[in-house]
Amino acid sequence: MEAHGAGLSRVLVLSFCVAGIWSAYIYQGFLQETLSTKRFGPDGKRFEHLSFLNLAQNVVCLIWSYIMIKLWSSGSSGGAPWWTYWSAGITNTIGPAMGIEALKYISYPAQVLAKSSKMIPVMLMGTLVYGIRYTFPEYLCTFLVAGGVSIFALLKTSSKTISKLAHPNAPLGYGLCFLNLAFDGFTNATQDSISTRYPKTSAWNIMLGMNLWGTIYNMIYMFGWPQASGFEAVQFCKQHPDAAWDIFLYCLCGAVGQNFIFLTISRFGSLANTTITTTRKFVSIVVSSLLSGNPLSTKQWGCVFMVFSGLSYQIYLKWKKSQRLQKKRKPM
């Protein structure tokens, strides 16, 4: 009976995490798309300064992580010092900025699909630079994802979707997404290195360090000289309060979503988190297609299923690998 109660509690916590991650990031994606395509106010102006979203996100997450550390930290030392995040902060500032800027040139579903192909540059660099040999199923996953994204990019986008874009330019949009992935790869590797060198570093410490440097770099970029774009972004928000409210909600969703991701990883592991976030991306595309007026053709939906088939198979392979490692660790 006790085991049954513990199992039920675990299922409820997992359901809570799924609901939290899905609701926070699906709504954040909806807001991101709204801010990149909507015309605000009677003058019908677009919010052109999408990089400002990164600065706002950094500031909100910096404050959020500081509050969380003060509320939940046990006060133990030994974590990574704040200055160790300076290099990861650079790539974590440039990468997401490119991903958001891509929404000026390609639709939100196209951006989500392109950013789902993170395994492609990882495997390419692993093979060419480090001589790593991958298994046939791993190459199959990459083929499905790369093929799905490539075919989606080559298919004709609906005129309704194109009309909502600020500056339609598919090659530039996809190029920005893949540069975003490359910078993200360096950021993740640096974070892993910091966690290895300073094992007592908590998720909140990493969040604080990354967003501290992100705030510094973005402040310099957005307000470092008299004609910097940050001043125009602030002026736009003053003239269009509904845009400012959307930006605040966008940042809040990101901070809340981070909470649920940390909870999921600590309770259920990174594989469960990968599964939840991957399915969330698929649902985001469905929501964008149905609610935001981005109709996809039958062939485009085929590409979406192709990409997420590859991602789902990759998750299954990771699960099988973890099961084999657990069996090896069991005492004879």
Short mmCIF file of C-alpha atoms in Angstrom, two decimals:
data_model
loop_
_atom_site.label_atom_id
_atom_site.label_comp_id
_atom_site.label_asym_id
_atom_site.label_seq_id
_atom_site.Cartn_x
_atom_site.Cartn_y
_atom_site.Cartn_z
CA MET A 1 0.00 0.00 0.00
CA GLU A 2 2.90 2.31 0.86
CA ALA A 3 4.58 1.55 -2.49
CA HIS A 4 1.28 2.21 -4.30
CA GLY A 5 1.01 5.62 -2.57
CA ALA A 6 4.60 6.50 -3.47
CA GLY A 7 3.96 5.49 -7.10
CA LEU A 8 0.81 7.61 -7.29
CA SER A 9 2.66 10.57 -5.79
CA ARG A 10 5.41 10.18 -8.40
CA VAL A 11 2.86 10.09 -11.25
CA LEU A 12 1.16 13.22 -9.91
CA VAL A 13 4.47 15.10 -9.67
CA LEU A 14 5.38 14.04 -13.22
CA SER A 15 1.95 15.17 -14.49
CA PHE A 16 2.50 18.49 -12.70
CA CYS A 17 5.89 18.89 -14.42
CA VAL A 18 4.46 18.04 -17.86
CA ALA A 19 1.61 20.52 -17.40
CA GLY A 20 4.02 23.21 -16.17
CA ILE A 21 6.56 22.82 -19.01
CA TRP A 22 3.90 22.55 -21.70
CA SER A 23 1.80 25.50 -20.54
CA ALA A 24 4.79 27.81 -19.87
CA TYR A 25 6.69 27.17 -23.11
CA ILE A 26 3.73 26.74 -25.45
CA TYR A 27 2.33 30.08 -24.27
CA GLN A 28 5.82 31.63 -24.48
CA GLY A 29 6.08 30.41 -28.08
CA PHE A 30 2.67 31.93 -28.84
CA LEU A 31 3.81 35.26 -27.34
CA GLN A 32 7.11 35.11 -29.25
CA GLU A 33 5.23 34.62 -32.49
CA THR A 34 2.78 37.40 -31.60
CA LEU A 35 5.59 39.87 -30.88
CA SER A 36 7.34 39.04 -34.16
CA THR A 37 4.28 39.25 -36.44
CA LYS A 38 1.63 41.46 -34.78
CA ARG A 39 1.07 45.08 -35.75
CA PHE A 40 0.54 47.15 -32.58
CA GLY A 41 -1.60 50.23 -32.05
CA PRO A 42 -3.52 52.41 -34.54
CA ASP A 43 -0.28 53.14 -36.42
CA GLY A 44 0.12 49.39 -37.14
CA LYS A 45 3.82 49.27 -36.24
CA ARG A 46 5.75 46.02 -35.77
CA PHE A 47 8.04 45.38 -32.81
CA GLU A 48 11.30 45.20 -34.78
CA HIS A 49 13.70 44.99 -31.82
CA LEU A 50 13.35 41.28 -31.07
CA SER A 51 16.82 41.13 -29.45
CA PHE A 52 15.30 43.21 -26.64
CA LEU A 53 13.38 40.05 -25.63
CA ASN A 54 16.68 38.42 -24.65
CA LEU A 55 17.66 41.32 -22.40
CA ALA A 56 14.23 41.33 -20.74
CA GLN A 57 14.41 37.53 -20.31
CA ASN A 58 17.90 37.81 -18.76
CA VAL A 59 16.79 40.45 -16.25
CA VAL A 60 13.66 38.56 -15.16
CA CYS A 61 15.52 35.22 -14.86
CA LEU A 62 18.38 36.92 -12.99
CA ILE A 63 15.97 38.29 -10.39
CA TRP A 64 14.04 35.00 -10.28
CA SER A 65 17.15 32.85 -9.72
CA TYR A 66 18.42 35.23 -7.03
CA ILE A 67 15.09 34.94 -5.17
CA MET A 68 15.12 31.13 -5.52
CA ILE A 69 18.68 30.92 -4.15
CA LYS A 70 17.72 33.07 -1.16
CA LEU A 71 14.58 31.00 -0.51
CA TRP A 72 15.88 27.46 -1.07
CA SER A 73 19.68 27.54 -0.84
CA SER A 74 21.17 25.84 2.21
CA GLY A 75 23.98 28.37 2.26
CA SER A 76 26.65 25.81 1.32
CA SER A 77 29.73 27.11 -0.53
CA GLY A 78 31.79 25.39 -3.20
CA GLY A 79 29.73 26.40 -6.24
CA ALA A 80 31.25 27.96 -9.34
CA PRO A 81 32.26 31.64 -8.92
CA TRP A 82 30.22 34.12 -10.94
CA TRP A 83 33.09 35.07 -13.27
CA THR A 84 33.42 31.51 -14.65
CA TYR A 85 30.29 32.03 -16.77
CA TRP A 86 31.70 34.91 -18.86
CA SER A 87 32.48 32.85 -21.99
CA ALA A 88 29.25 30.82 -21.90
CA GLY A 89 27.44 34.11 -21.35
CA ILE A 90 28.73 35.42 -24.69
CA THR A 91 27.43 32.46 -26.74
CA ASN A 92 24.24 32.33 -24.65
CA THR A 93 23.66 35.97 -25.59
CA ILE A 94 24.42 35.66 -29.32
CA GLY A 95 22.74 32.27 -29.92
CA PRO A 96 19.19 32.99 -28.67
CA ALA A 97 19.32 36.45 -30.30
CA MET A 98 19.86 34.76 -33.67
CA GLY A 99 17.03 32.31 -32.99
CA ILE A 100 14.59 35.12 -32.22
CA GLU A 101 15.78 37.27 -35.16
CA ALA A 102 15.02 34.29 -37.45
CA LEU A 103 11.29 34.90 -36.84
CA LYS A 104 11.54 37.99 -39.05
CA TYR A 105 12.39 35.73 -41.99
CA ILE A 106 10.69 32.34 -41.42
CA SER A 107 7.49 31.18 -39.71
CA TYR A 108 7.36 29.97 -36.11
CA PRO A 109 6.74 26.28 -37.08
CA ALA A 110 9.77 26.43 -39.40
CA GLN A 111 11.90 27.91 -36.60
CA VAL A 112 10.82 25.22 -34.12
CA LEU A 113 11.62 22.45 -36.62
CA ALA A 114 15.03 23.93 -37.48
CA LYS A 115 15.96 24.32 -33.80
CA SER A 116 14.88 20.71 -33.15
CA SER A 117 17.77 19.46 -35.31
CA LYS A 118 20.44 20.05 -32.66
CA MET A 119 21.80 16.51 -33.13
CA ILE A 120 22.98 17.31 -36.69
CA PRO A 121 25.83 19.77 -35.83
CA VAL A 122 26.71 17.65 -32.75
CA MET A 123 27.16 14.46 -34.82
CA LEU A 124 28.84 16.34 -37.67
CA MET A 125 31.42 17.90 -35.34
CA GLY A 126 31.86 14.60 -33.49
CA THR A 127 32.61 12.75 -36.72
CA LEU A 128 34.80 15.35 -38.45
CA VAL A 129 36.69 16.79 -35.46
CA TYR A 130 36.84 13.99 -32.89
CA GLY A 131 36.51 10.92 -35.15
CA ILE A 132 33.56 9.53 -33.17
CA ARG A 133 31.78 6.57 -34.77
CA TYR A 134 28.00 6.49 -34.40
CA THR A 135 25.66 3.51 -34.73
CA PHE A 136 23.29 2.97 -37.68
CA PRO A 137 20.17 3.85 -35.58
CA GLU A 138 21.81 7.15 -34.57
CA TYR A 139 22.49 7.96 -38.23
CA LEU A 140 18.87 7.00 -39.03
CA CYS A 141 17.60 9.49 -36.42
CA THR A 142 19.76 12.22 -37.92
CA PHE A 143 18.61 11.36 -41.46
CA LEU A 144 14.93 11.61 -40.45
CA VAL A 145 15.43 14.97 -38.71
CA ALA A 146 17.72 16.47 -41.37
CA GLY A 147 15.50 15.18 -44.19
CA GLY A 148 12.31 16.48 -42.57
CA VAL A 149 13.76 19.95 -41.94
CA SER A 150 15.30 20.15 -45.44
CA ILE A 151 12.11 19.12 -47.26
CA PHE A 152 10.02 21.48 -45.08
CA ALA A 153 12.37 24.33 -46.02
CA LEU A 154 12.09 23.55 -49.75
CA LEU A 155 8.29 23.32 -49.77
CA LYS A 156 6.32 26.44 -50.64
CA THR A 157 5.08 28.39 -47.61
CA SER A 158 1.47 29.61 -47.71
CA SER A 159 0.94 33.22 -48.79
CA LYS A 160 -0.98 33.87 -45.55
CA THR A 161 2.07 32.90 -43.46
CA ILE A 162 4.48 34.90 -45.67
CA SER A 163 2.29 38.02 -45.38
CA LYS A 164 2.77 37.99 -41.59
CA LEU A 165 6.58 37.96 -41.75
CA ALA A 166 8.50 41.24 -41.44
CA HIS A 167 11.15 40.36 -44.05
CA PRO A 168 10.53 36.94 -45.69
CA ASN A 169 13.91 35.31 -46.44
CA ALA A 170 14.05 31.55 -45.84
CA PRO A 171 17.83 30.98 -46.40
CA LEU A 172 18.71 33.75 -43.93
CA GLY A 173 16.12 32.54 -41.39
CA TYR A 174 17.31 28.92 -41.46
CA GLY A 175 20.94 30.09 -41.41
CA LEU A 176 20.30 32.06 -38.21
CA CYS A 177 18.62 29.01 -36.62
CA PHE A 178 21.59 26.74 -37.35
CA LEU A 179 24.04 29.37 -36.03
CA ASN A 180 21.83 29.47 -32.92
CA LEU A 181 22.31 25.69 -32.56
CA ALA A 182 26.09 25.99 -32.98
CA PHE A 183 26.34 28.63 -30.23
CA ASP A 184 24.01 26.59 -28.00
CA GLY A 185 26.35 23.62 -28.39
CA PHE A 186 29.27 25.65 -27.06
CA THR A 187 27.12 27.02 -24.22
CA ASN A 188 26.02 23.52 -23.14
CA ALA A 189 29.59 22.18 -23.29
CA THR A 190 30.86 25.08 -21.16
CA GLN A 191 28.08 24.60 -18.60
CA ASP A 192 28.94 20.89 -18.37
CA SER A 193 32.60 21.78 -17.85
CA ILE A 194 31.71 24.20 -15.04
CA SER A 195 29.48 21.60 -13.36
CA THR A 196 32.32 19.04 -13.55
CA ARG A 197 34.89 21.42 -12.06
CA TYR A 198 32.49 22.68 -9.37
CA PRO A 199 30.20 19.74 -8.46
CA LYS A 200 28.39 21.70 -5.74
CA THR A 201 27.05 24.19 -8.27
CA SER A 202 23.23 24.16 -8.23
CA ALA A 203 20.91 24.74 -11.17
CA TRP A 204 19.94 28.10 -9.66
CA ASN A 205 23.62 29.14 -9.45
CA ILE A 206 24.06 28.32 -13.15
CA MET A 207 20.89 30.24 -13.99
CA LEU A 208 22.11 33.24 -11.95
CA GLY A 209 25.61 33.24 -13.48
CA MET A 210 24.41 32.84 -17.07
CA ASN A 211 21.77 35.54 -16.80
CA LEU A 212 24.11 37.93 -14.96
CA TRP A 213 26.56 37.89 -17.88
CA GLY A 214 23.69 37.86 -20.38
CA THR A 215 22.30 41.02 -18.77
CA ILE A 216 25.72 42.72 -18.89
CA TYR A 217 26.36 41.85 -22.55
CA ASN A 218 22.83 42.70 -23.69
CA MET A 219 22.85 46.00 -21.79
CA ILE A 220 26.06 46.98 -23.60
CA TYR A 221 24.61 45.92 -26.97
CA MET A 222 21.17 47.50 -26.45
CA PHE A 223 22.19 50.71 -24.59
CA GLY A 224 25.96 51.05 -25.13
CA TRP A 225 25.79 54.07 -27.46
CA PRO A 226 23.31 56.91 -28.15
CA GLN A 227 21.77 55.33 -31.30
CA ALA A 228 21.53 51.80 -29.82
CA SER A 229 18.30 49.91 -30.51
CA GLY A 230 17.40 49.48 -26.83
CA PHE A 231 16.25 53.10 -26.56
CA GLU A 232 13.88 52.60 -29.52
CA ALA A 233 12.57 49.36 -27.96
CA VAL A 234 11.79 51.15 -24.67
CA GLN A 235 10.11 53.99 -26.56
CA PHE A 236 8.01 51.48 -28.52
CA CYS A 237 6.87 49.83 -25.26
CA LYS A 238 5.89 53.23 -23.84
CA GLN A 239 3.79 53.97 -26.91
CA HIS A 240 2.32 50.44 -27.06
CA PRO A 241 1.68 49.14 -23.50
CA ASP A 242 0.15 45.90 -24.87
CA ALA A 243 3.55 45.04 -26.38
CA ALA A 244 5.25 45.72 -23.03
CA TRP A 245 2.73 43.41 -21.30
CA ASP A 246 3.38 40.64 -23.87
CA ILE A 247 7.14 41.00 -23.27
CA PHE A 248 6.66 40.72 -19.49
CA LEU A 249 4.50 37.59 -19.85
CA TYR A 250 7.05 36.13 -22.30
CA CYS A 251 9.83 36.55 -19.71
CA LEU A 252 7.68 35.23 -16.87
CA CYS A 253 6.87 32.08 -18.87
CA GLY A 254 10.59 31.48 -19.40
CA ALA A 255 11.36 31.79 -15.68
CA VAL A 256 8.45 29.54 -14.64
CA GLY A 257 9.37 27.01 -17.33
CA GLN A 258 12.93 26.83 -15.96
CA ASN A 259 11.46 25.94 -12.55
CA PHE A 260 9.61 22.95 -13.97
CA ILE A 261 12.63 21.82 -16.02
CA PHE A 262 14.85 21.81 -12.91
CA LEU A 263 12.17 19.95 -10.95
CA THR A 264 11.79 17.36 -13.73
CA ILE A 265 15.55 16.75 -14.04
CA SER A 266 16.03 16.47 -10.26
CA ARG A 267 13.09 14.03 -9.78
CA PHE A 268 13.00 12.04 -13.05
CA GLY A 269 16.30 12.65 -14.89
CA SER A 270 17.32 14.38 -18.13
CA LEU A 271 15.72 11.71 -20.38
CA ALA A 272 12.24 12.44 -19.02
CA ASN A 273 12.89 16.17 -19.48
CA THR A 274 14.02 15.62 -23.10
CA THR A 275 10.85 13.63 -23.82
CA ILE A 276 8.59 16.31 -22.33
CA THR A 277 10.32 19.22 -24.13
CA THR A 278 10.37 17.35 -27.47
CA THR A 279 6.62 16.62 -27.35
CA ARG A 280 6.09 20.23 -26.29
CA LYS A 281 7.73 21.42 -29.53
CA PHE A 282 5.35 19.29 -31.58
CA VAL A 283 2.34 20.67 -29.69
CA SER A 284 3.71 24.21 -30.22
CA ILE A 285 3.63 23.66 -34.00
CA VAL A 286 0.03 22.37 -33.79
CA VAL A 287 -1.01 25.38 -31.66
CA SER A 288 0.72 27.79 -34.05
CA SER A 289 -1.01 26.21 -37.03
CA LEU A 290 -4.46 26.26 -35.43
CA LEU A 291 -4.46 29.48 -33.39
CA SER A 292 -1.90 31.78 -35.04
CA GLY A 293 -3.00 31.31 -38.63
CA ASN A 294 0.05 29.44 -39.94
CA PRO A 295 -1.64 26.75 -42.09
CA LEU A 296 0.59 23.81 -43.03
CA SER A 297 0.09 21.72 -46.16
CA THR A 298 -0.22 17.92 -46.03
CA LYS A 299 3.40 17.60 -47.21
CA GLN A 300 4.59 20.00 -44.51
CA TRP A 301 2.74 17.98 -41.83
CA GLY A 302 4.51 14.92 -43.26
CA CYS A 303 7.85 16.68 -42.66
CA VAL A 304 6.82 17.55 -39.09
CA PHE A 305 6.01 13.88 -38.36
CA MET A 306 9.28 12.85 -40.02
CA VAL A 307 11.31 15.13 -37.72
CA PHE A 308 9.52 14.09 -34.55
CA SER A 309 9.73 10.41 -35.52
CA GLY A 310 13.50 10.85 -35.60
CA LEU A 311 13.51 12.69 -32.25
CA SER A 312 11.23 10.07 -30.65
CA TYR A 313 13.48 7.27 -31.88
CA GLN A 314 16.49 9.10 -30.45
CA ILE A 315 14.76 9.29 -27.04
CA TYR A 316 14.01 5.54 -27.25
CA LEU A 317 17.68 4.80 -28.01
CA LYS A 318 18.76 6.88 -25.00
CA TRP A 319 16.29 4.98 -22.81
CA LYS A 320 17.63 1.62 -24.01
CA LYS A 321 21.20 2.77 -23.36
CA SER A 322 20.32 3.89 -19.81
CA GLN A 323 18.62 0.53 -19.15
CA ARG A 324 21.76 -1.34 -20.26
CA LEU A 325 23.95 0.83 -18.01
CA GLN A 326 21.67 0.17 -15.03
CA LYS A 327 21.92 -3.61 -15.59
CA LYS A 328 25.72 -3.40 -15.71
CA ARG A 329 25.81 -1.48 -12.43
CA LYS A 330 23.74 -4.10 -10.59
CA PRO A 331 25.90 -6.35 -8.35
CA MET A 332 26.36 -9.91 -9.50
#
